[in-house]
Coordinates of C-alpha atoms and ligand atoms in Angstrom, one line a residue:
M1 CA 17.2 -30.6 43.2
D2 CA 21.2 -30.1 41.8
N3 CA 20.9 -33.6 40.2
D4 CA 16.8 -33.7 39.0
R5 CA 17.2 -32.8 35.0
S6 CA 13.9 -34.0 34.5
L7 CA 12.4 -31.2 33.2
T8 CA 9.3 -31.6 31.9
H9 CA 8.9 -28.9 29.8
R10 CA 11.8 -27.9 27.5
P11 CA 10.7 -25.7 24.6
R12 CA 14.1 -26.0 23.9
R13 CA 13.6 -29.5 22.0
L14 CA 11.8 -27.8 19.2
R15 CA 14.0 -25.9 18.1
Q16 CA 17.0 -28.4 17.3
D17 CA 18.4 -28.0 13.4
R18 CA 16.4 -30.9 11.9
I19 CA 12.5 -30.0 13.2
R20 CA 12.5 -26.8 12.8
G21 CA 10.9 -26.4 9.9
L22 CA 8.1 -28.8 10.7
V23 CA 7.1 -26.7 13.6
S24 CA 7.7 -23.5 11.8
E25 CA 4.1 -21.3 12.5
T26 CA 4.4 -18.7 9.5
S27 CA 5.8 -19.1 6.3
L28 CA 7.0 -16.4 3.7
E29 CA 6.9 -17.2 -0.1
P30 CA 7.4 -15.3 -3.3
S31 CA 4.1 -15.4 -4.1
D32 CA 3.2 -13.6 -0.6
L33 CA 4.2 -10.5 -2.1
I34 CA 3.5 -7.1 -4.3
A35 CA 6.1 -5.0 -5.7
P36 CA 5.4 -1.2 -6.7
V37 CA 6.5 0.1 -9.7
F38 CA 6.4 3.4 -10.1
V39 CA 5.7 4.7 -13.9
D40 CA 7.1 8.3 -14.8
A41 CA 5.4 9.5 -18.2
T42 CA 7.5 12.4 -18.0
A43 CA 10.3 10.5 -17.8
D44 CA 12.6 9.5 -21.0
E45 CA 15.0 6.9 -18.4
R46 CA 14.9 5.3 -15.6
V47 CA 15.1 8.0 -12.8
P48 CA 16.4 6.5 -9.6
I49 CA 14.5 7.3 -6.4
D50 CA 17.4 8.4 -3.6
S51 CA 15.2 7.7 -0.6
M52 CA 14.6 4.1 -1.7
P53 CA 17.9 2.6 -2.8
G54 CA 17.3 -0.3 -5.6
H55 CA 13.7 1.4 -7.0
E56 CA 13.7 3.9 -10.2
R57 CA 10.7 5.5 -11.7
V58 CA 10.5 4.1 -15.2
P59 CA 9.1 5.6 -18.3
V60 CA 6.2 3.9 -19.8
S61 CA 8.3 2.3 -22.7
D62 CA 10.5 0.3 -20.1
A63 CA 7.2 -0.7 -17.9
V64 CA 7.6 -3.7 -19.0
S65 CA 10.9 -4.5 -18.9
R66 CA 10.4 -3.3 -15.4
V67 CA 7.9 -6.0 -14.9
E68 CA 9.9 -8.6 -16.4
E69 CA 12.3 -7.9 -13.9
V70 CA 10.3 -8.5 -10.6
L71 CA 8.6 -11.3 -12.4
E72 CA 12.1 -13.2 -13.0
T73 CA 12.2 -13.1 -8.8
G74 CA 9.4 -15.0 -8.6
V75 CA 7.1 -12.6 -7.5
E76 CA 3.7 -12.4 -9.3
A77 CA 2.3 -9.4 -8.3
V78 CA 2.4 -6.2 -8.9
M79 CA 0.9 -2.8 -8.2
L80 CA 1.2 -0.1 -10.9
F81 CA 1.6 4.1 -9.3
G82 CA 1.7 6.8 -12.1
I83 CA 3.1 10.1 -12.7
P84 CA 1.0 11.9 -14.9
T85 CA 2.1 14.3 -18.1
S86 CA 0.5 16.8 -16.2
K87 CA -1.6 17.8 -13.1
D88 CA -4.6 20.2 -13.1
P89 CA -6.7 20.7 -9.8
D90 CA -9.5 17.6 -10.6
G91 CA -6.6 15.8 -11.4
T92 CA -8.4 14.3 -15.2
R93 CA -5.0 12.6 -16.0
A94 CA -5.9 9.8 -13.5
W95 CA -9.0 8.2 -15.6
A96 CA -7.3 10.0 -19.3
D97 CA -7.4 6.5 -21.3
D98 CA -4.4 7.6 -22.9
G99 CA -3.0 8.3 -18.6
V100 CA 0.6 6.7 -17.6
V101 CA -1.5 4.0 -15.5
Q102 CA -3.9 2.9 -18.4
E103 CA -1.0 2.9 -21.1
A104 CA 1.1 0.6 -18.3
T105 CA -1.0 -1.8 -17.5
R106 CA -2.4 -2.4 -21.6
R107 CA 1.4 -2.9 -22.0
I108 CA 1.9 -5.2 -19.1
T109 CA -1.3 -7.5 -19.3
A110 CA 0.1 -7.6 -22.5
E111 CA 3.3 -8.6 -23.0
T112 CA 3.4 -10.5 -19.4
D113 CA 1.6 -13.2 -17.1
A114 CA 2.6 -10.3 -13.8
Y115 CA -1.2 -9.8 -12.1
V116 CA -1.8 -6.6 -12.1
L117 CA -2.9 -4.3 -9.7
T118 CA -3.8 -0.2 -10.3
D119 CA -3.5 2.2 -7.0
A120 CA -7.1 4.4 -8.0
C121 CA -6.1 7.5 -6.3
L122 CA -6.0 11.2 -7.0
C123 CA -3.1 12.6 -5.4
E124 CA -0.6 12.1 -7.8
Y125 CA -2.2 13.6 -10.3
T126 CA -3.9 16.8 -9.0
D127 CA -1.5 19.8 -8.8
H128 CA -2.2 20.3 -5.0
G129 CA -1.5 16.6 -4.4
H130 CA -4.5 16.2 -2.5
C131 CA -6.6 12.9 -2.9
G132 CA -9.4 14.7 -4.6
P133 CA -10.9 17.6 -5.7
L134 CA -11.3 20.6 -3.1
E135 CA -13.8 22.3 -1.7
E136 CA -14.2 24.6 0.9
E137 CA -14.3 23.6 4.2
L138 CA -17.6 23.1 6.0
R139 CA -17.0 23.4 9.8
G140 CA -19.5 22.4 12.9
D141 CA -18.2 24.7 15.2
A142 CA -17.0 28.3 14.1
H143 CA -15.2 28.8 17.0
S144 CA -13.7 25.5 17.2
H145 CA -10.5 25.6 19.3
D146 CA -8.1 22.5 17.2
H147 CA -7.3 25.1 14.8
D148 CA -4.3 23.7 12.9
P149 CA -2.0 26.3 11.7
D150 CA -0.5 24.1 9.7
L151 CA -4.0 23.5 7.4
D152 CA -5.1 25.8 5.2
A153 CA -8.3 25.9 7.2
T154 CA -10.7 27.0 4.5
L155 CA -9.8 24.2 2.2
T156 CA -10.8 20.1 2.1
V157 CA -11.3 17.5 -0.4
D158 CA -14.9 17.2 -1.5
N159 CA -15.2 13.6 -0.6
D160 CA -18.5 13.1 -2.8
A161 CA -16.6 14.6 -6.0
T162 CA -13.6 12.6 -5.6
L163 CA -16.1 9.1 -5.7
E164 CA -17.4 10.1 -8.9
A165 CA -13.8 10.4 -10.1
L166 CA -12.6 7.3 -9.0
E167 CA -15.5 5.5 -10.9
K168 CA -14.0 7.0 -14.2
I169 CA -9.9 6.3 -12.7
A170 CA -11.6 2.2 -11.9
V171 CA -13.3 1.8 -15.0
S172 CA -10.5 3.3 -17.4
H173 CA -8.0 0.7 -15.5
A174 CA -10.4 -2.1 -15.9
E175 CA -10.8 -1.0 -19.5
A176 CA -7.2 -0.7 -19.5
G177 CA -6.6 -4.2 -18.8
A178 CA -6.1 -4.2 -14.3
D179 CA -6.7 -7.3 -12.8
M180 CA -7.6 -5.5 -9.2
I181 CA -8.5 -1.8 -8.3
A182 CA -7.0 -0.4 -5.2
P183 CA -8.4 2.5 -4.1
S184 CA -6.0 4.2 -1.3
G185 CA -7.6 8.1 -1.2
M186 CA -9.5 7.1 2.0
M187 CA -13.1 8.7 0.7
D188 CA -15.7 7.6 2.6
G189 CA -18.1 5.5 0.2
M190 CA -15.3 4.9 -2.3
V191 CA -15.4 0.8 -2.1
G192 CA -18.9 1.2 -2.6
A193 CA -18.9 3.7 -5.5
I194 CA -16.0 1.6 -7.3
R195 CA -18.0 -1.5 -7.3
G196 CA -21.0 -0.2 -8.3
A197 CA -19.4 1.3 -11.6
L198 CA -16.9 -1.2 -12.1
D199 CA -20.2 -4.0 -12.1
R200 CA -22.6 -1.3 -14.1
E201 CA -19.3 -1.2 -17.1
G202 CA -19.3 -5.4 -17.4
F203 CA -16.3 -5.6 -14.7
E204 CA -18.2 -7.6 -11.7
H205 CA -15.0 -10.0 -11.9
V206 CA -12.7 -7.5 -11.0
P207 CA -11.6 -7.3 -7.2
I208 CA -11.2 -4.4 -4.7
M209 CA -8.5 -4.2 -2.2
S210 CA -8.9 -1.0 -0.4
Y211 CA -6.6 0.3 1.3
A212 CA -9.3 0.6 4.4
A213 CA -7.2 1.1 7.2
K214 CA -4.3 3.9 6.2
Y215 CA -3.6 6.1 8.7
E216 CA -2.2 9.7 8.1
S217 CA 1.9 8.7 8.5
A218 CA 5.2 10.1 8.5
F219 CA 6.7 6.9 7.0
Y220 CA 4.9 7.6 3.6
G221 CA 8.0 10.4 3.7
P222 CA 9.8 8.7 0.8
F223 CA 7.2 7.3 -1.1
R224 CA 6.4 11.3 -1.9
D225 CA 10.0 11.6 -4.0
A226 CA 9.4 8.4 -5.8
A227 CA 5.3 9.5 -6.7
D228 CA 5.7 13.1 -6.6
G229 CA 2.1 12.9 -4.3
A230 CA 3.4 15.8 -1.4
P231 CA 0.6 17.5 -0.8
A232 CA 1.0 21.4 -1.6
F233 CA 0.0 22.5 1.6
G234 CA -1.7 21.0 5.0
N235 CA -1.6 17.3 5.3
R236 CA -4.0 14.6 4.9
R237 CA -5.2 14.3 8.5
H238 CA -8.9 15.1 7.0
Y239 CA -9.1 12.2 5.3
Q240 CA -6.7 9.1 6.9
M241 CA -6.7 7.8 9.7
D242 CA -5.6 9.2 13.2
P243 CA -2.3 6.9 14.5
A244 CA -3.9 6.8 17.7
N245 CA -6.8 4.9 16.6
A246 CA -7.5 0.8 16.9
R247 CA -11.1 0.7 17.0
E248 CA -11.8 3.1 14.7
A249 CA -10.2 0.5 12.0
I250 CA -12.8 -1.8 12.5
R251 CA -15.4 0.3 12.3
E252 CA -13.4 1.9 8.4
V253 CA -13.1 -2.1 7.0
E254 CA -16.5 -2.6 8.5
L255 CA -18.1 -0.4 6.3
D256 CA -15.9 -1.2 3.3
V257 CA -16.8 -4.8 3.6
E258 CA -20.3 -4.0 3.6
Q259 CA -19.2 -2.3 0.6
G260 CA -17.6 -4.9 -1.0
A261 CA -13.9 -5.0 -0.5
D262 CA -13.0 -8.3 -1.6
V263 CA -9.2 -7.3 0.3
L264 CA -9.0 -5.3 3.4
M265 CA -5.0 -3.4 3.2
V266 CA -3.6 -1.6 6.7
K267 CA -1.3 0.8 6.0
P268 CA 2.0 1.3 6.6
A269 CA 2.7 -2.0 8.3
L270 CA 5.2 -2.4 11.3
P271 CA 4.2 0.4 13.3
Y272 CA 0.1 -0.7 13.1
L273 CA 0.6 -4.4 13.8
D274 CA -2.1 -4.5 16.1
I275 CA -4.3 -3.7 13.2
V276 CA -3.0 -6.1 11.4
S277 CA -3.9 -8.8 14.1
S278 CA -7.3 -7.1 15.3
L279 CA -8.2 -7.0 11.5
R280 CA -7.4 -11.0 11.3
R281 CA -9.3 -11.7 13.9
E282 CA -12.3 -10.0 13.1
F283 CA -12.6 -10.8 9.2
D284 CA -12.5 -13.4 7.5
H285 CA -11.3 -11.4 4.3
P286 CA -7.7 -11.9 2.8
I287 CA -5.6 -9.2 4.9
A288 CA -3.2 -7.2 3.2
A289 CA 0.1 -4.7 4.7
Y290 CA 1.6 -2.3 3.3
N291 CA 5.4 -2.4 4.4
V292 CA 5.6 1.0 3.6
S293 CA 8.5 3.5 1.7
G294 CA 9.7 4.7 5.3
E295 CA 10.1 1.0 6.6
Y296 CA 12.5 0.4 3.8
A297 CA 14.4 3.4 3.8
M298 CA 15.2 3.2 7.3
L299 CA 16.2 -0.5 6.8
H300 CA 18.5 1.0 3.8
A301 CA 19.8 3.8 5.8
A302 CA 20.9 1.5 8.5
S303 CA 22.5 -1.1 7.0
E304 CA 24.6 1.8 4.8
K305 CA 26.1 2.0 8.1
G306 CA 26.5 -1.3 8.4
W307 CA 24.0 -1.1 11.5
L308 CA 22.0 -3.8 10.5
D309 CA 22.6 -6.9 8.0
L310 CA 19.8 -5.4 5.2
E311 CA 18.5 -8.8 4.4
A312 CA 18.4 -10.4 7.7
V313 CA 16.2 -7.2 9.0
A314 CA 14.1 -6.7 5.7
R315 CA 13.1 -10.7 5.8
E316 CA 12.6 -10.3 9.6
S317 CA 10.0 -7.3 9.1
L318 CA 8.0 -10.0 6.3
L319 CA 7.9 -12.5 8.1
S320 CA 6.4 -10.8 11.3
I321 CA 3.7 -8.9 8.9
K322 CA 2.6 -12.0 7.9
R323 CA 2.9 -13.4 11.7
A324 CA 0.6 -10.0 12.6
G325 CA -2.2 -11.8 10.4
A326 CA -1.6 -10.5 7.0
D327 CA -2.1 -12.8 4.1
L328 CA -0.6 -10.9 1.4
I329 CA 2.2 -7.8 1.6
L330 CA 3.1 -5.1 -1.0
T331 CA 7.1 -4.2 -0.1
Y332 CA 10.0 -2.8 -1.5
F333 CA 11.6 -5.6 -0.3
A334 CA 9.6 -8.2 -2.3
E335 CA 12.3 -8.6 -5.1
E336 CA 15.4 -9.0 -2.7
V337 CA 13.5 -11.0 -0.4
A338 CA 12.5 -13.4 -3.4
R339 CA 15.4 -14.1 -4.9
S340 CA 16.7 -15.3 -1.6
Y341 CA 14.7 -18.2 -2.4
Ligands
ZN401 ZN1 -3.8 9.7 -3.0

């Protein structure tokens, strides 16, 4: 055996420098990435977001220049989030014609070639921070033992009232020029409601990217600094998915597909790559994954301590999301990664 070096299988043959690229199974391009942009109607100047180094809330007057910075890196698409001038229980500023996202969208689409996606939800617009107007919760069992002391058990989001608001939001975004509408509230029936409203108003060409499998995740923490959208009480577990559930994601996504979703999103990304992978197998639609603020912040924090090489781990993270089956990735690393191409 000592002299027998004739190994039939040597995978290392294909790992040599000049062949690696040819046999690489997954690629990552700036055109795969969507950069989130925060537009703040209450700001007069750019405000850094402490928990998301390198990101800022920008005033409406800076929305175009912010998007131009993104485009210069090679990233072609942005997702707009808005912080409104005022909040109320119903989140009415979310569909105002002169609302923050509507105004920013008009300027960005008039002055740049960016592909503009808009987040359609109410949590940044309601004074209680939930994703829709509230109602008294109907409980099937008054003696339920799963009472959660952290939750105000008498209030929850009114699903069907929220659908009406989402219809108005989507149409207002489309009228402002949004290229794609992305409902993120995990309301039952939201995709169908928005599809119907867009079609009625002549926006049948505007696609919907549904946050189809959005989990109730602790990884959203830094985003809540950025978008000022933390719920004032309780949490979002009554509408966002339980992190324990994988089969339920298939069911959620099937419903969105039936209602006409064009792109299916999983959020967060890295802790849910199994979901990305199973959706890739089950559906032919493009799959998006949202590499969320917590995934971004933890790599930044570790690199600030000198524990990780930021550029390398950012790229490896995004590559792994693509390898799992995502076609497009929303990520706060979009510009950093694209710049290195
Ligand atoms: Zn929301």
